[in-house]
Short mmCIF file of C-alpha atoms and ligand atoms in Angstrom, two decimals:
data_model
loop_
_atom_site.label_atom_id
_atom_site.label_comp_id
_atom_site.label_asym_id
_atom_site.label_seq_id
_atom_site.Cartn_x
_atom_site.Cartn_y
_atom_site.Cartn_z
CA ILE A 28 -98.57 22.81 10.25
CA THR A 29 -97.89 26.28 12.21
CA ASP A 30 -102.16 26.40 12.28
CA SER A 31 -102.36 22.67 13.83
CA LYS A 32 -99.79 23.02 15.91
CA ASN A 33 -100.92 26.84 17.56
CA SER A 34 -104.46 25.44 18.05
CA LEU A 35 -102.60 22.59 20.24
CA GLU A 36 -99.98 25.19 22.09
CA GLY A 37 -103.94 26.79 22.51
CA CYS A 38 -105.76 23.88 24.20
CA GLU A 39 -102.17 23.64 26.42
CA ASP A 40 -102.58 26.96 27.65
CA ALA A 41 -106.28 26.32 28.71
CA MET A 42 -105.87 23.06 30.35
CA ILE A 43 -103.13 24.32 32.13
CA LYS A 44 -104.81 27.34 33.15
CA GLU A 45 -107.92 25.08 34.66
CA LEU A 46 -105.51 23.18 37.02
CA PRO A 47 -104.84 24.78 41.05
CA ASN A 48 -102.34 27.35 41.15
CA ALA A 49 -100.33 28.17 43.71
CA LEU A 50 -97.49 29.94 44.30
CA PHE A 51 -93.88 28.45 45.10
CA TRP A 52 -91.31 31.01 46.80
CA ASP A 53 -93.97 33.62 47.20
CA VAL A 54 -93.35 34.57 42.87
CA MET A 55 -93.02 31.11 41.08
CA GLU A 56 -96.56 29.59 39.69
CA ILE A 57 -96.42 26.61 39.62
CA ARG A 58 -100.35 24.50 38.99
CA LYS A 59 -100.90 20.94 39.95
CA TRP A 60 -100.74 18.35 36.67
CA GLN A 61 -101.31 14.16 37.74
CA ASP A 62 -100.92 14.76 41.30
CA PHE A 63 -97.12 16.64 40.78
CA TRP A 64 -96.63 20.93 41.11
CA PHE A 65 -95.15 22.50 38.42
CA GLU A 66 -94.28 25.80 36.44
CA PRO A 67 -96.61 25.93 33.47
CA GLY A 68 -94.14 26.35 31.04
CA LEU A 69 -92.41 22.18 32.69
CA ILE A 70 -95.61 20.63 32.03
CA LYS A 71 -95.79 21.92 28.35
CA CYS A 72 -92.83 20.22 27.62
CA ALA A 73 -93.35 17.16 30.16
CA MET A 74 -96.69 16.74 27.35
CA LYS A 75 -94.41 17.31 24.48
CA PHE A 76 -91.21 13.97 26.06
CA ASN A 77 -94.40 12.49 27.18
CA SER A 78 -95.64 12.51 23.86
CA SER A 79 -91.95 12.72 21.48
CA PHE A 80 -89.30 10.81 22.76
CA GLN A 81 -88.15 7.94 21.41
CA ALA A 82 -86.68 6.07 23.52
CA LYS A 83 -83.28 3.39 22.36
CA ASP A 84 -82.22 -0.31 23.67
CA ASP A 85 -79.02 1.74 24.93
CA ASP A 86 -80.13 4.78 26.25
CA VAL A 87 -79.48 6.02 30.26
CA ILE A 88 -81.85 7.49 32.28
CA LEU A 89 -80.63 9.58 35.54
CA ALA A 90 -83.99 10.47 37.49
CA SER A 91 -83.50 12.86 41.15
CA ALA A 92 -85.91 14.74 42.47
CA PRO A 93 -84.43 17.85 42.89
CA LYS A 94 -81.93 18.65 45.34
CA THR A 95 -81.00 15.35 45.70
CA GLY A 96 -77.49 15.36 44.64
CA THR A 97 -78.14 14.95 40.60
CA THR A 98 -75.22 16.26 39.64
CA TRP A 99 -73.18 13.93 41.27
CA LEU A 100 -75.14 11.30 39.98
CA LYS A 101 -74.33 13.73 35.86
CA ALA A 102 -70.99 13.15 36.75
CA LEU A 103 -70.34 10.01 37.58
CA CYS A 104 -72.50 8.28 34.25
CA LEU A 105 -71.02 11.01 32.89
CA CYS A 106 -67.38 9.63 32.64
CA ILE A 107 -68.56 5.79 33.16
CA LEU A 108 -70.36 5.78 29.36
CA HIS A 109 -68.50 9.12 27.86
CA GLN A 110 -64.65 9.26 28.58
CA ASN A 111 -62.00 6.94 28.62
CA ILE A 112 -60.68 7.57 32.04
CA ASN A 113 -57.30 7.31 31.42
CA ILE A 114 -57.11 11.41 29.64
CA PRO A 115 -55.49 13.87 31.38
CA GLU A 116 -57.05 15.70 34.23
CA ASN A 117 -57.52 18.76 31.22
CA GLU A 118 -58.81 16.61 28.77
CA ASP A 119 -61.57 15.68 31.38
CA LEU A 120 -65.19 16.97 29.83
CA LEU A 121 -66.16 18.13 34.05
CA THR A 122 -63.50 20.60 33.75
CA LYS A 123 -64.99 22.67 30.22
CA ASP A 124 -68.47 22.50 31.55
CA ASN A 125 -70.74 22.27 34.85
CA PRO A 126 -72.05 18.30 34.65
CA GLN A 127 -76.19 20.32 34.28
CA PHE A 128 -74.54 21.40 30.79
CA HIS A 129 -73.39 17.75 29.67
CA VAL A 130 -76.73 15.72 30.46
CA GLN A 131 -79.73 17.86 29.83
CA THR A 132 -82.64 17.99 32.18
CA ILE A 133 -85.12 16.28 29.14
CA GLU A 134 -87.94 18.63 30.21
CA SER A 135 -86.26 21.56 31.94
CA THR A 136 -83.66 21.99 28.53
CA ILE A 137 -84.60 19.82 25.70
CA TYR A 138 -87.85 20.46 24.82
CA SER A 139 -88.27 24.49 25.42
CA THR A 140 -85.67 24.98 23.43
CA LYS A 141 -86.88 26.06 19.51
CA PRO A 142 -86.80 23.16 17.87
CA THR A 143 -87.12 20.74 19.33
CA PRO A 144 -83.34 19.08 18.79
CA ASP A 145 -82.91 16.06 16.71
CA LEU A 146 -82.33 13.73 19.44
CA TYR A 147 -82.74 10.68 17.67
CA ALA A 148 -79.19 11.60 15.68
CA MET A 149 -77.09 12.18 18.40
CA PRO A 150 -74.29 9.87 19.69
CA SER A 151 -75.49 6.31 21.53
CA PRO A 152 -75.66 6.20 24.17
CA ARG A 153 -77.16 8.60 24.45
CA LEU A 154 -77.59 9.77 28.75
CA PHE A 155 -80.60 12.26 29.58
CA HIS A 156 -81.27 13.01 33.31
CA THR A 157 -85.56 14.56 34.13
CA HIS A 158 -86.88 15.59 37.06
CA LEU A 159 -90.40 13.98 35.57
CA PRO A 160 -91.98 11.26 38.16
CA PHE A 161 -91.79 7.80 37.00
CA SER A 162 -95.12 7.47 35.92
CA PHE A 163 -94.63 10.61 33.68
CA LEU A 164 -92.06 9.53 31.30
CA PRO A 165 -93.02 7.82 28.18
CA ASP A 166 -93.98 4.99 27.50
CA SER A 167 -91.19 4.07 25.49
CA VAL A 168 -88.39 4.56 27.69
CA LYS A 169 -90.50 2.11 29.87
CA ASN A 170 -90.85 -0.51 28.01
CA SER A 171 -87.42 -0.77 26.17
CA ASN A 172 -84.44 -2.08 27.64
CA GLY A 173 -83.03 1.47 28.10
CA LYS A 174 -81.65 2.05 31.41
CA ILE A 175 -82.88 4.58 34.23
CA VAL A 176 -81.04 5.17 37.56
CA CYS A 177 -82.58 7.10 39.98
CA ILE A 178 -80.44 8.55 42.72
CA ALA A 179 -83.11 9.27 46.20
CA ARG A 180 -81.85 11.03 48.94
CA ASN A 181 -83.05 11.81 53.27
CA PRO A 182 -85.59 14.47 53.08
CA LYS A 183 -84.75 16.02 55.18
CA ASP A 184 -81.53 17.10 54.21
CA THR A 185 -83.29 17.47 50.54
CA LEU A 186 -85.15 19.86 52.03
CA VAL A 187 -82.49 21.99 53.52
CA SER A 188 -80.69 22.09 50.50
CA LEU A 189 -83.80 23.23 48.67
CA TRP A 190 -84.45 25.87 50.46
CA HIS A 191 -80.26 27.44 50.39
CA PHE A 192 -80.84 26.34 46.34
CA PHE A 193 -83.83 28.23 45.87
CA ASN A 194 -83.41 30.94 48.24
CA SER A 195 -79.76 31.81 46.47
CA ILE A 196 -81.66 31.82 43.35
CA PHE A 197 -85.12 33.89 44.15
CA LYS A 198 -83.87 35.94 47.50
CA PRO A 199 -80.24 36.20 46.63
CA ASN A 200 -78.77 39.64 48.79
CA GLN A 201 -82.17 38.67 51.03
CA GLU A 202 -84.18 37.39 53.75
CA PRO A 203 -84.39 34.06 53.36
CA TYR A 204 -87.68 32.83 53.14
CA PRO A 205 -89.38 31.59 55.96
CA LEU A 206 -88.04 27.66 56.08
CA GLU A 207 -91.07 27.19 58.52
CA LYS A 208 -92.72 28.10 55.11
CA THR A 209 -90.23 25.57 53.35
CA VAL A 210 -91.18 22.54 55.37
CA GLU A 211 -94.86 22.84 54.96
CA GLU A 212 -95.05 23.13 51.65
CA PHE A 213 -92.32 20.25 51.59
CA CYS A 214 -94.47 18.39 53.91
CA THR A 215 -97.78 19.56 52.10
CA GLY A 216 -96.10 18.72 48.60
CA VAL A 217 -97.27 21.91 47.07
CA HIS A 218 -93.63 22.62 45.54
CA GLN A 219 -92.26 22.72 42.44
CA TYR A 220 -91.45 19.12 41.37
CA GLY A 221 -93.63 18.37 43.86
CA PRO A 222 -94.46 16.10 46.64
CA TYR A 223 -90.79 15.26 47.37
CA PHE A 224 -92.42 11.82 48.39
CA GLU A 225 -94.88 10.91 45.86
CA ASN A 226 -91.61 11.36 43.11
CA VAL A 227 -88.96 9.01 44.69
CA LEU A 228 -91.39 6.44 45.59
CA GLY A 229 -92.89 5.97 42.26
CA TYR A 230 -88.85 5.12 41.53
CA TRP A 231 -88.29 2.70 44.90
CA LEU A 232 -91.53 0.27 43.86
CA GLU A 233 -90.54 0.68 40.17
CA SER A 234 -86.47 -0.63 40.80
CA LYS A 235 -87.98 -3.75 43.24
CA LYS A 236 -90.20 -5.19 40.23
CA ARG A 237 -87.91 -4.45 37.82
CA PRO A 238 -83.52 -4.71 39.00
CA GLU A 239 -82.44 -5.26 35.42
CA LYS A 240 -84.48 -1.94 34.49
CA ILE A 241 -84.66 0.96 37.95
CA LEU A 242 -80.97 1.02 39.59
CA PHE A 243 -82.46 3.05 42.86
CA LEU A 244 -78.82 4.95 44.78
CA LYS A 245 -79.18 6.19 47.83
CA TYR A 246 -76.28 9.85 48.70
CA GLU A 247 -76.07 8.60 51.77
CA GLU A 248 -74.58 5.55 50.28
CA MET A 249 -73.01 6.91 48.16
CA LEU A 250 -71.27 9.48 50.65
CA LYS A 251 -70.58 6.45 53.01
CA ASP A 252 -69.08 3.96 50.55
CA PRO A 253 -68.25 6.33 46.97
CA LYS A 254 -66.09 3.18 45.52
CA GLU A 255 -68.63 0.48 46.35
CA GLN A 256 -71.23 2.67 44.94
CA VAL A 257 -69.91 3.51 41.90
CA LYS A 258 -68.89 -0.29 41.01
CA LYS A 259 -72.28 -0.71 41.19
CA LEU A 260 -73.36 2.10 39.34
CA ALA A 261 -70.62 0.44 36.48
CA LEU A 262 -71.67 -2.60 36.43
CA PHE A 263 -75.44 -1.66 36.15
CA LEU A 264 -74.37 0.62 33.28
CA GLY A 265 -72.82 -2.38 31.73
CA LYS A 266 -69.06 -1.07 32.06
CA PRO A 267 -67.64 -2.45 34.72
CA PHE A 268 -63.97 -1.00 35.63
CA GLU A 269 -61.27 -3.16 34.60
CA LYS A 270 -58.82 -1.54 37.08
CA GLU A 271 -59.43 -0.98 40.39
CA GLU A 272 -57.35 2.62 40.06
CA ASP A 273 -59.12 3.46 37.77
CA VAL A 274 -62.40 3.24 40.65
CA ASP A 275 -60.66 5.60 42.56
CA LYS A 276 -59.92 7.91 39.71
CA VAL A 277 -64.02 8.86 38.35
CA VAL A 278 -64.00 8.52 42.74
CA TRP A 279 -61.95 11.34 42.36
CA ARG A 280 -63.12 13.03 39.79
CA CYS A 281 -66.38 14.02 40.40
CA SER A 282 -66.21 14.85 43.99
CA LEU A 283 -67.53 17.81 45.33
CA GLU A 284 -63.52 19.28 46.44
CA ARG A 285 -62.55 18.89 42.78
CA LEU A 286 -65.72 19.88 41.32
CA ARG A 287 -66.99 22.86 43.24
CA ASN A 288 -63.17 23.91 42.76
CA LEU A 289 -63.13 24.23 39.29
CA GLU A 290 -62.67 27.53 37.51
CA VAL A 291 -65.74 26.45 35.37
CA ASN A 292 -68.10 25.65 38.60
CA LYS A 293 -66.40 28.89 40.57
CA ASN A 294 -67.64 31.22 38.02
CA GLY A 295 -70.12 30.72 34.71
CA SER A 296 -74.17 29.76 34.68
CA VAL A 297 -75.30 27.72 32.79
CA ILE A 298 -78.57 26.90 32.25
CA TYR A 299 -82.14 29.58 32.77
CA GLY A 300 -78.73 32.17 34.33
CA VAL A 301 -78.15 28.92 37.29
CA PRO A 302 -74.67 29.92 38.69
CA ASN A 303 -72.82 26.83 38.11
CA SER A 304 -71.52 27.77 42.35
CA SER A 305 -74.75 27.19 43.36
CA TYR A 306 -75.15 22.82 42.85
CA PHE A 307 -72.02 22.40 44.87
CA ARG A 308 -72.58 23.46 49.08
CA LYS A 309 -71.49 20.80 52.32
CA GLY A 310 -73.21 17.66 50.46
CA MET A 311 -72.63 16.22 54.20
CA VAL A 312 -75.93 14.37 55.95
CA GLY A 313 -77.43 15.39 58.22
CA ASP A 314 -76.87 19.15 57.74
CA TRP A 315 -80.42 19.24 58.47
CA LYS A 316 -79.35 18.89 62.01
CA ASN A 317 -78.20 22.58 61.71
CA TYR A 318 -81.41 24.27 61.03
CA LEU A 319 -84.69 22.74 61.30
CA THR A 320 -86.07 22.74 65.16
CA PRO A 321 -87.89 19.32 66.48
CA GLU A 322 -90.89 20.85 65.44
CA MET A 323 -89.97 20.73 61.95
CA GLU A 324 -87.57 17.19 62.60
CA ASP A 325 -91.94 15.83 63.68
CA ARG A 326 -93.31 16.96 60.67
CA ILE A 327 -91.48 16.69 58.85
CA ASN A 328 -90.73 12.58 60.43
CA LYS A 329 -94.28 11.91 60.40
CA THR A 330 -94.82 13.30 57.31
CA THR A 331 -91.75 10.76 56.06
CA LEU A 332 -93.01 7.23 58.25
CA LEU A 333 -97.31 8.08 56.43
CA LYS A 334 -95.50 8.40 52.99
CA PHE A 335 -92.98 5.63 53.15
CA GLN A 336 -94.83 2.98 55.35
CA GLY A 337 -95.15 -0.92 54.13
CA SER A 338 -92.87 0.24 51.04
CA GLY A 339 -89.46 -0.96 52.90
CA LEU A 340 -87.42 2.63 51.35
CA GLU A 341 -86.08 3.78 54.46
CA PHE A 342 -83.19 6.93 55.27
P1 A3P B 176 -76.08 20.40 49.51
O1 A3P B 176 -76.64 21.39 49.00
O2 A3P B 176 -76.28 19.70 50.86
O3 A3P B 176 -75.46 20.62 49.67
P2 A3P B 176 -78.52 18.82 43.19
O4 A3P B 176 -77.23 17.78 42.12
O5 A3P B 176 -79.91 17.57 42.90
O6 A3P B 176 -79.11 19.87 42.90
O7 A3P B 176 -78.04 18.52 44.52
C1 A3P B 176 -77.32 19.17 45.32
C2 A3P B 176 -76.93 18.75 46.27
O8 A3P B 176 -75.34 18.18 46.19
C3 A3P B 176 -75.77 19.66 47.21
O9 A3P B 176 -75.99 19.48 48.98
C4 A3P B 176 -74.29 19.83 47.83
O10 A3P B 176 -73.85 20.29 47.93
C5 A3P B 176 -74.38 18.53 46.64
N1 A3P B 176 -73.00 17.85 45.55
C6 A3P B 176 -73.51 18.17 44.47
N2 A3P B 176 -72.14 17.88 43.85
C7 A3P B 176 -72.02 17.23 44.40
C8 A3P B 176 -70.90 16.17 44.41
N3 A3P B 176 -69.98 15.62 43.43
N4 A3P B 176 -70.35 14.81 45.43
C9 A3P B 176 -71.60 15.12 46.43
N5 A3P B 176 -71.91 16.32 46.49
C10 A3P B 176 -73.00 16.94 46.13
#
């Protein structure tokens, strides 16, 4: 068994080495596989996920392109599915660990762990997250009765959030990576998990076809009316709220203001040495106006129009 595993890994490595490559943020090698860009380790984990994951009918999979509100959605779904809202604040799981820890990103943490944990033994309903595009999901996920919740965010704020995040990881206390290059890479799609546009579009189109299977949320709408959106989310997950005050509690428990100020998120780091604090920044709509030049704005707007045209998806 070990020999055949090793030779399979050898084949994967050889295959990955043949893929087109680029450098992300001047430091990370990324490769293009099935129209999307990933660091090579992620490609292997995505392959493993695709070939071995066995879906259950009550699974909930969260999906998001990076920096579109993943942490928020993880916190909300954790509260809705795995917690009694009436527990005291200090027993709240969110005070113990960052939402990224409680709801793991399947391809980057679960399938990079050796040996792969026994996912089938996890308590139901299982709650996972992925940044992978819809086309990469295993057939068993697509064809089961499990639900998918996707969150998306307007491309300009996503880009600015991404720029801050990767600067904090790859360039701490250094000159930031040039924003012009980030805009170019975002528009051409040559970045980790890119292109953003096709990633979002895949879930959007599928949610139109199968609204009972995929709920598509927009970060901007959630900020505008969190109560309505959280009620919609809970209903979709089969856990409608009984009392209006419970909705308020969940919205508050998962708010940026509260999460950012929790001790566990002020200090400490969850996964791959990424500080918990880096998941919380401004959390506003339109922050891009503070960073992008009119030329950059124009470039992104034109790309967005081109990519989303005819799909009905607008931000
Ligand atoms: P900004 O960088 O624009 O502030 P992700 O979780 O996908 O990595 O996305 C990170 C973005 O979501 C960051 O946006 C962050 O501030 C914002 N965010 C994190 N937690 C949030 C919350 N509870 N409510 C609203 N926004 C949140």
